[in-house]
CSV table of C-alpha atoms in Angstrom, one decimal:
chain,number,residue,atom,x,y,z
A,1,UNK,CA,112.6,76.0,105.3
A,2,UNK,CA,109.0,75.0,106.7
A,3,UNK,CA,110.1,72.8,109.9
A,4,UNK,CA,106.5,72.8,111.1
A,5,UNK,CA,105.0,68.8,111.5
A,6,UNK,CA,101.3,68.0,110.3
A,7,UNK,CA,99.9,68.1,106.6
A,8,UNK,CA,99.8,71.5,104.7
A,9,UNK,CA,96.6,72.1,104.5
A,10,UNK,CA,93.5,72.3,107.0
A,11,UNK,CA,91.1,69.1,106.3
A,12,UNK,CA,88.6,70.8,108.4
A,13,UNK,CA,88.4,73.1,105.7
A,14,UNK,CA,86.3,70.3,103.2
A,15,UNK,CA,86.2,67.1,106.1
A,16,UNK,CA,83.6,69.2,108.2
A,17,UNK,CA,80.4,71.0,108.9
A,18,UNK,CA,81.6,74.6,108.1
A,19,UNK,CA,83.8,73.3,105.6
A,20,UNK,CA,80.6,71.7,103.4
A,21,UNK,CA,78.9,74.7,104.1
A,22,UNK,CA,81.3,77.0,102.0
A,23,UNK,CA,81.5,74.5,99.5
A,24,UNK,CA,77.7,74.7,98.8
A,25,UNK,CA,78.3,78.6,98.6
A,26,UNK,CA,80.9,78.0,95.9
A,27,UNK,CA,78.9,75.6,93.9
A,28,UNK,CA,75.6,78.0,94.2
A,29,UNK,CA,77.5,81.4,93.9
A,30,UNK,CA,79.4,79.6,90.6
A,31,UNK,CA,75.5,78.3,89.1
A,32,UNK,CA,74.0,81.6,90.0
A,33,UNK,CA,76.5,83.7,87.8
A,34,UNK,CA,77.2,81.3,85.3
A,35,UNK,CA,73.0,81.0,84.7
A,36,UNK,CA,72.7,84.7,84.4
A,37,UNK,CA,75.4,85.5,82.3
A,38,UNK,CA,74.4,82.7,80.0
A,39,UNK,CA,70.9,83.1,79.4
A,40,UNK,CA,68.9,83.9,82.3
A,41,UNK,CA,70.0,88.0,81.6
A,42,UNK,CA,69.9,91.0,84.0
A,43,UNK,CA,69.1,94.7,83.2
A,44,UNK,CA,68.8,98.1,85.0
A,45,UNK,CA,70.1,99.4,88.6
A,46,UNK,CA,67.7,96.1,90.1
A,47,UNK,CA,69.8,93.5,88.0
A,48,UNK,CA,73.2,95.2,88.3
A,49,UNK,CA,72.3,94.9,91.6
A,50,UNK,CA,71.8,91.7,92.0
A,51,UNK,CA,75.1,90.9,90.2
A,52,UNK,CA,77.8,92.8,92.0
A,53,UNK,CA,75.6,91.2,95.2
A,54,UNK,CA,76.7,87.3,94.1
A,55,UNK,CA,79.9,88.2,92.4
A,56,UNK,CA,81.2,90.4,95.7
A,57,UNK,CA,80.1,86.7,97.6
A,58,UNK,CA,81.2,84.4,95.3
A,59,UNK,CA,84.6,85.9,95.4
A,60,UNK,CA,84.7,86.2,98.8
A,61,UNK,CA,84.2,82.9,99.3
A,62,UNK,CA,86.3,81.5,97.0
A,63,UNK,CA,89.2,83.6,99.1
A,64,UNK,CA,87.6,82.6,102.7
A,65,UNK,CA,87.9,79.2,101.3
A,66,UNK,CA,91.5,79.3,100.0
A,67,UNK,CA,92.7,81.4,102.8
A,68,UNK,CA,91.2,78.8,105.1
A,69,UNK,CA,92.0,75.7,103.1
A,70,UNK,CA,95.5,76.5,102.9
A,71,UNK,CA,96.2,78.1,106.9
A,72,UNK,CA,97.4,81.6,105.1
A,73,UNK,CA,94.8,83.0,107.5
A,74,UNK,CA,97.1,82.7,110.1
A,75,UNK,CA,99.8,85.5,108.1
A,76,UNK,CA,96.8,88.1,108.6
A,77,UNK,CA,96.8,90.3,111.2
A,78,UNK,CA,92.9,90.3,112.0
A,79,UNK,CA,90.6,87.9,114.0
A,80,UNK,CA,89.9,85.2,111.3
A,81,UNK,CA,86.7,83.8,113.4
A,82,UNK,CA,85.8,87.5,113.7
A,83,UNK,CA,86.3,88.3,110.1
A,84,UNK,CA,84.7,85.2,108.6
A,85,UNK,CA,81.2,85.3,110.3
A,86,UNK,CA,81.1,88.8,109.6
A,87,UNK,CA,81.2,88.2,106.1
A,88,UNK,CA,79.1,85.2,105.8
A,89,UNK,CA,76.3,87.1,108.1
A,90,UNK,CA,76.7,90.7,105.5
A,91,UNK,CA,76.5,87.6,102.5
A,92,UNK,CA,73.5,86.0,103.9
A,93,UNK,CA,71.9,89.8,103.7
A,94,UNK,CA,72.9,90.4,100.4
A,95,UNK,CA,71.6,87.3,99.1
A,96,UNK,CA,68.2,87.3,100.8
A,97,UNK,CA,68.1,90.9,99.2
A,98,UNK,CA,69.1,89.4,95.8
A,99,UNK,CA,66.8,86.2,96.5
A,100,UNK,CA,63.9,88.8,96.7
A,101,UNK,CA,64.6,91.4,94.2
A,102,UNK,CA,65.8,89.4,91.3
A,103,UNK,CA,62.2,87.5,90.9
A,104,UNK,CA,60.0,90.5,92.1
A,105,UNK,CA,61.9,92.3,88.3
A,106,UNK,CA,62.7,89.5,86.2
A,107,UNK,CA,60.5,86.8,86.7
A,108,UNK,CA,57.2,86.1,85.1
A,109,UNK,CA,54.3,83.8,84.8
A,110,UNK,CA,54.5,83.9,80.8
A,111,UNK,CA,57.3,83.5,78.7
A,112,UNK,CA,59.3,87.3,77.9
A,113,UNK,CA,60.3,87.7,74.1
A,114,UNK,CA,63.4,85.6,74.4
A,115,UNK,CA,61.3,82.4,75.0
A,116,UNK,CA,60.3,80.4,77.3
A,117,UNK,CA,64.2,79.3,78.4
A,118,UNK,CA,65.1,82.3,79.6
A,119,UNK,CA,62.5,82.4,81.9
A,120,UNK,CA,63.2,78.3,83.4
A,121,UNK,CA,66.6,80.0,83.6
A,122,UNK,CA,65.6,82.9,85.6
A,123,UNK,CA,63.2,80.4,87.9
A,124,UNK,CA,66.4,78.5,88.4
A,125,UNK,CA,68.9,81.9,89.0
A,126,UNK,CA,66.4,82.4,92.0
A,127,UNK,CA,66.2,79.2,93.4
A,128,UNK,CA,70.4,78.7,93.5
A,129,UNK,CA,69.9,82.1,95.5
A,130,UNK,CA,68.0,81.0,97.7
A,131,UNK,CA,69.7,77.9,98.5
A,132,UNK,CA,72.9,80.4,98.7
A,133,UNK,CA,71.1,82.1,101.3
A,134,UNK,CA,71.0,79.1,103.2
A,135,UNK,CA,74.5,78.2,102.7
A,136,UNK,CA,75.2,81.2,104.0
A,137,UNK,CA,72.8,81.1,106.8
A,138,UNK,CA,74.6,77.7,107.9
A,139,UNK,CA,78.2,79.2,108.5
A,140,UNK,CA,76.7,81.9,110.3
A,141,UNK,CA,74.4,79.3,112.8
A,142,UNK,CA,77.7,77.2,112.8
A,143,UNK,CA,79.8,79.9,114.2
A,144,UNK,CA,77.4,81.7,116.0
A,145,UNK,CA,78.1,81.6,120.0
A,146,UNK,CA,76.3,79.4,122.2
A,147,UNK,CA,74.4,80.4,125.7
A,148,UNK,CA,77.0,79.8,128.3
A,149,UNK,CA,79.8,80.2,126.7
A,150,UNK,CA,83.0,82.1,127.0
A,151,UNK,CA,82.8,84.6,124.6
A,152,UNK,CA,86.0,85.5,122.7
A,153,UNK,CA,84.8,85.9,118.6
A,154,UNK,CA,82.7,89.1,119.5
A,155,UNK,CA,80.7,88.7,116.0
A,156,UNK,CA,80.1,85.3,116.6
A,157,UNK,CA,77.5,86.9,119.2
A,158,UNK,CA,74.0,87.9,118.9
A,159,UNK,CA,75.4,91.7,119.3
A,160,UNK,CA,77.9,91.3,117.0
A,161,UNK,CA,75.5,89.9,114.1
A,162,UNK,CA,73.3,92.4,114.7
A,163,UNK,CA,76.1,94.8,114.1
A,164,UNK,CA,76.2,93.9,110.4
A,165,UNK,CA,72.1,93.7,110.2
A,166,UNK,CA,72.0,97.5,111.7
A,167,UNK,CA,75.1,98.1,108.8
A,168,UNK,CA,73.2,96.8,106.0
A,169,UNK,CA,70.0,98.6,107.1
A,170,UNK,CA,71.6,101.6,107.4
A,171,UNK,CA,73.0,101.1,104.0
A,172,UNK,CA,69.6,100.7,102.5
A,173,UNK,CA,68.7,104.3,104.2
A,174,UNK,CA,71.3,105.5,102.6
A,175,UNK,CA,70.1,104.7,99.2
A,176,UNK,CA,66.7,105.8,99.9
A,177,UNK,CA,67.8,109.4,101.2
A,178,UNK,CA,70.2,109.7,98.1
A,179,UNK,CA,67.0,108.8,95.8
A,180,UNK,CA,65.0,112.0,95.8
A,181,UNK,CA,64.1,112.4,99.1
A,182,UNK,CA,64.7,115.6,99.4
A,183,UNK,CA,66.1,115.9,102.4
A,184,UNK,CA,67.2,119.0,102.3
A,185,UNK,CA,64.6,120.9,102.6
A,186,UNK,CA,64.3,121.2,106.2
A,187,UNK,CA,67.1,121.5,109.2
A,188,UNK,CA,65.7,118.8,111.4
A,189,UNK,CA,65.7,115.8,108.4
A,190,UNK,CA,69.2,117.0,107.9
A,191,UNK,CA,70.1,116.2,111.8
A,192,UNK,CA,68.2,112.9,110.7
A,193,UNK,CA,70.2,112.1,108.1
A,194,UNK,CA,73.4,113.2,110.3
A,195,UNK,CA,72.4,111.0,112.9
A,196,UNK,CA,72.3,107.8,110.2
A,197,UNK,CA,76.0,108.4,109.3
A,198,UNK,CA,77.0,108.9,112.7
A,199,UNK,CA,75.2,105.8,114.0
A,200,UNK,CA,76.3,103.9,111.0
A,201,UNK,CA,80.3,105.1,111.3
A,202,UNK,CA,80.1,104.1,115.2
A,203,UNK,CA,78.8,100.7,114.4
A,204,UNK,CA,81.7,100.3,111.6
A,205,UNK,CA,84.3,101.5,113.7
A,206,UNK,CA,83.0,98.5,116.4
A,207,UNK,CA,83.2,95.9,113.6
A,208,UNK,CA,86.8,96.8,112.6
A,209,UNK,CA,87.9,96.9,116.1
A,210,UNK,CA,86.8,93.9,116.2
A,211,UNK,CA,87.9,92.3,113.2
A,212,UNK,CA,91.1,93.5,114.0
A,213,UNK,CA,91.8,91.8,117.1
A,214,UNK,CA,91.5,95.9,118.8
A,215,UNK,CA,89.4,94.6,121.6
A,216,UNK,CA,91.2,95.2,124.6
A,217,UNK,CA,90.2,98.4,126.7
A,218,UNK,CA,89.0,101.3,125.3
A,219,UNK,CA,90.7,104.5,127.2
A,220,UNK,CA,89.0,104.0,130.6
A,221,UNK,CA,86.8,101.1,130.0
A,222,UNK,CA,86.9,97.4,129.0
A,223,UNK,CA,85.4,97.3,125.1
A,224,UNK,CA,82.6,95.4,126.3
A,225,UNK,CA,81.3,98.3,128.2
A,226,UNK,CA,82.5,100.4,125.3
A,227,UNK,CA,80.0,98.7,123.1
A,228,UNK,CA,77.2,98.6,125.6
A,229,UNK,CA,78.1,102.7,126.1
A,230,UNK,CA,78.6,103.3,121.9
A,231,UNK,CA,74.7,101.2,122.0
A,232,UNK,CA,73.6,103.5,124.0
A,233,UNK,CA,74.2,106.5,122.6
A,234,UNK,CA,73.0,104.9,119.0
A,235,UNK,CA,69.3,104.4,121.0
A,236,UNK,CA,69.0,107.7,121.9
A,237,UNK,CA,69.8,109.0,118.5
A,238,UNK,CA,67.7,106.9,116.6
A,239,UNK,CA,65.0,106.9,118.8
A,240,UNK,CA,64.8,111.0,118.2
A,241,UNK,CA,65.3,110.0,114.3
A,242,UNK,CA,62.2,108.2,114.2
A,243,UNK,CA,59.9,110.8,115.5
A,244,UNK,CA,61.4,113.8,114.1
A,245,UNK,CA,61.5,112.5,110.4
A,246,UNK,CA,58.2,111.0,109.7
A,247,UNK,CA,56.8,114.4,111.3
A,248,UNK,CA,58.5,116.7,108.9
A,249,UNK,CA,57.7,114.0,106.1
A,250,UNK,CA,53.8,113.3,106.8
A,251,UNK,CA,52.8,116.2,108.8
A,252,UNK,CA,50.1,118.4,106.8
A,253,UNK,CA,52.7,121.3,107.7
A,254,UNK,CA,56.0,120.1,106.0
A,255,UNK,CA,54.5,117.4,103.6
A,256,UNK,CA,51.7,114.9,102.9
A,257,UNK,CA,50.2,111.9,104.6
A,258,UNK,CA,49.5,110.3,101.7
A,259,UNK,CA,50.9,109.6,98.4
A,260,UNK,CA,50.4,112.1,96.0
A,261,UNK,CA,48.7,111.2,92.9
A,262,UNK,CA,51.0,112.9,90.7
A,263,UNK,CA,53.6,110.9,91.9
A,264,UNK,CA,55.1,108.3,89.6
A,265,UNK,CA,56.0,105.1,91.0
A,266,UNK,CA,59.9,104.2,91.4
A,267,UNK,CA,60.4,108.4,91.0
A,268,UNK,CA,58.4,109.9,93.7
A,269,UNK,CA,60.1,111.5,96.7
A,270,UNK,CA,57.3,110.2,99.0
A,271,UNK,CA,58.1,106.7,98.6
A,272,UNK,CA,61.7,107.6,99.4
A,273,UNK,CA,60.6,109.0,102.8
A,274,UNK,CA,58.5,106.4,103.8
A,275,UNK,CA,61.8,104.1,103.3
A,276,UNK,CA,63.8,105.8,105.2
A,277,UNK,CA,60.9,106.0,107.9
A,278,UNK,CA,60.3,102.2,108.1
A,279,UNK,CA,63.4,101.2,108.2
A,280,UNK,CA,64.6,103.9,110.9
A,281,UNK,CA,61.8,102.4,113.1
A,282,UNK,CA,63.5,98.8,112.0
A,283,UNK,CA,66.8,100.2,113.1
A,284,UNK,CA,65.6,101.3,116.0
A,285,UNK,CA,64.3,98.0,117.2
A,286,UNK,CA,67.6,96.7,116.4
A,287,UNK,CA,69.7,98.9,118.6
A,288,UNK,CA,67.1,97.8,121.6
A,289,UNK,CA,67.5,94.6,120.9
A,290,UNK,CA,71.3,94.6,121.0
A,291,UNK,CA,71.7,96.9,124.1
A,292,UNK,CA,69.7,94.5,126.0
A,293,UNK,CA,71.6,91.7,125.1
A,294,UNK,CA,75.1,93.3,125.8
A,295,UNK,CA,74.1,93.6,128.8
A,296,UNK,CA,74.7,90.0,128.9
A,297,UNK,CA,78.0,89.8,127.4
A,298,UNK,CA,81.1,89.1,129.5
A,299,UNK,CA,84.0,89.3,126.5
A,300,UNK,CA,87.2,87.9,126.5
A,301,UNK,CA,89.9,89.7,124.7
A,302,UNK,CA,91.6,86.6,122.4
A,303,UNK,CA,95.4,86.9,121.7
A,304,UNK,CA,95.8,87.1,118.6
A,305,UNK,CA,99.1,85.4,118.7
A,306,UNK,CA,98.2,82.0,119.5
A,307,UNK,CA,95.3,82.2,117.5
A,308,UNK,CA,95.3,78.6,116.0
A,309,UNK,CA,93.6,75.6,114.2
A,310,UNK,CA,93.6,71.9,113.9
């Protein structure tokens, strides 16, 4: 028998900022799959795509929500503050992604074979994204850590957010090595690609630690220093990534400068590279960013015991 005092269920969870913030993803996630599957449409790996992106959000919201609404958080044996911006700050990412692709593929000026409906429908898939996007955008500004501050919700951080930017980028290297890239073909693009994983499976293993309430010292040193160590390392690596791949990708000796003319668009190897190459550069600037602000961090290890909510 429940002896506990106070209502059931967390008002917060609709009576508040954060709380009207999920709601609007719900009600744009639920318009956004309902118009595509009805008439708006979506084809090849761009639209599929697109679909598992707002149907992996939608559902995790609608189990954030529930989870949040009813207090069951609390049976979980993770940091629900950590966990929650996390996903709302990989959701945001997936829908800006989304928000772009969708229209670049699907949308037109003129009216495709089906009519002109599917089209309006389409137009209004993309703007439901985009307001999504902002939804999203809001929990994460809403839970994000102010200047001054005591930190204890690591991802609630500048450095933790850019945790799951450096993720997602990482992820979209990942697809453009695995599209022809060819990779391969030389020893030193094959220490590149090693030096994605590794990068990518240390900045992972920071987010779980995290998310798991494992953020009390590391071996010999407190976890902020691990993270400001673990950044480090991630510099280094990626700063040697960015030089050595675009020279055995563009350099007249391994490859070509320039586009090849035989090269069909959405198939061509070169565009693959240049992918990885902007975006490791991207990376790169990312991992700066975040060592210089750890080095502003002072974290405080939360027990996750008393973790609570009004």
């Amino acid at each position: 028998m429940d002896t506990q005092g106070g209502p059931y269920l967390n008002k917060r969870a609709l009576c508040s900022p954060l709380g009207a913030a999920r709601l609007c993803q719900l009600a744009a996630g639920c318009s956004v799959i309902a118009m595509v599957t009805h008439s708006a449409g979506y084809s090849g790996s761009q639209g599929v795509f697109c679909m598992a992106a707002w149907c992996f959000c939608f559902a995790m919201s609608v189990l954030v929500f529930f989870l949040d609404a009813t207090r069951l958080y609390s049976c979980l044996p993770v940091s629900w503050d950590n966990l929650t911006v996390t996903g709302a700050a990989f959701a945001t990412l997936l829908y800006v992604t989304a928000s772009v692709v969708y229209p670049l593929f699907f949308v037109t000026s003129e009216c495709p074979y089906a009519g002109c409906d599917v089209r309006n429908f389409r137009i209004a898939v993309t703007v439901c994204s985009i307001l999504g996007t902002l939804a999203y955008g809001a929990e994460v500004a809403l839970c994000r850590a102010r200047p001054g501050q005591a930190v204890v919700g690591y991802m609630a951080t500048v450095s933790g957010l850019l945790k799951v930017v450096q993720g997602f980028v990482a992820c979209i290297i990942f697809g453009a090595v695995a599209n022809r890239s060819e990779y391969s073909l030389y020893a030193a693009t094959i220490y590149c690609v090693a030096v994605y994983v590794f990068c990518f499976v240390l900045t992972a293993v920071v987010v779980i630690m995290t998310v798991c309430g494992r953020t009390k010292a590391v071996r010999c040193m407190s976890f902020d220093r691990f993270v400001v160590v673990c950044t480090l390392l991630q510099v280094l690596l990626y700063l040697s990534a960015s030089v050595v791949w675009p020279v055995f990708c563009f350099d007249t000796k391994y490859g070509s400068p320039w586009r090849p003319s035989s090269c069909p668009r959405g198939k061509c190897s070169w565009d693959s590279k240049v992918v990885v190459a902007v975006f490791s550069f991207v990376n790169f600037g990312l991992y700066v960013a975040d060592l210089i602000y750890s080095q502003r961090i002072r974290f405080v290890s939360p027990q996750r015991s008393t973790i609570s909510r009004a």
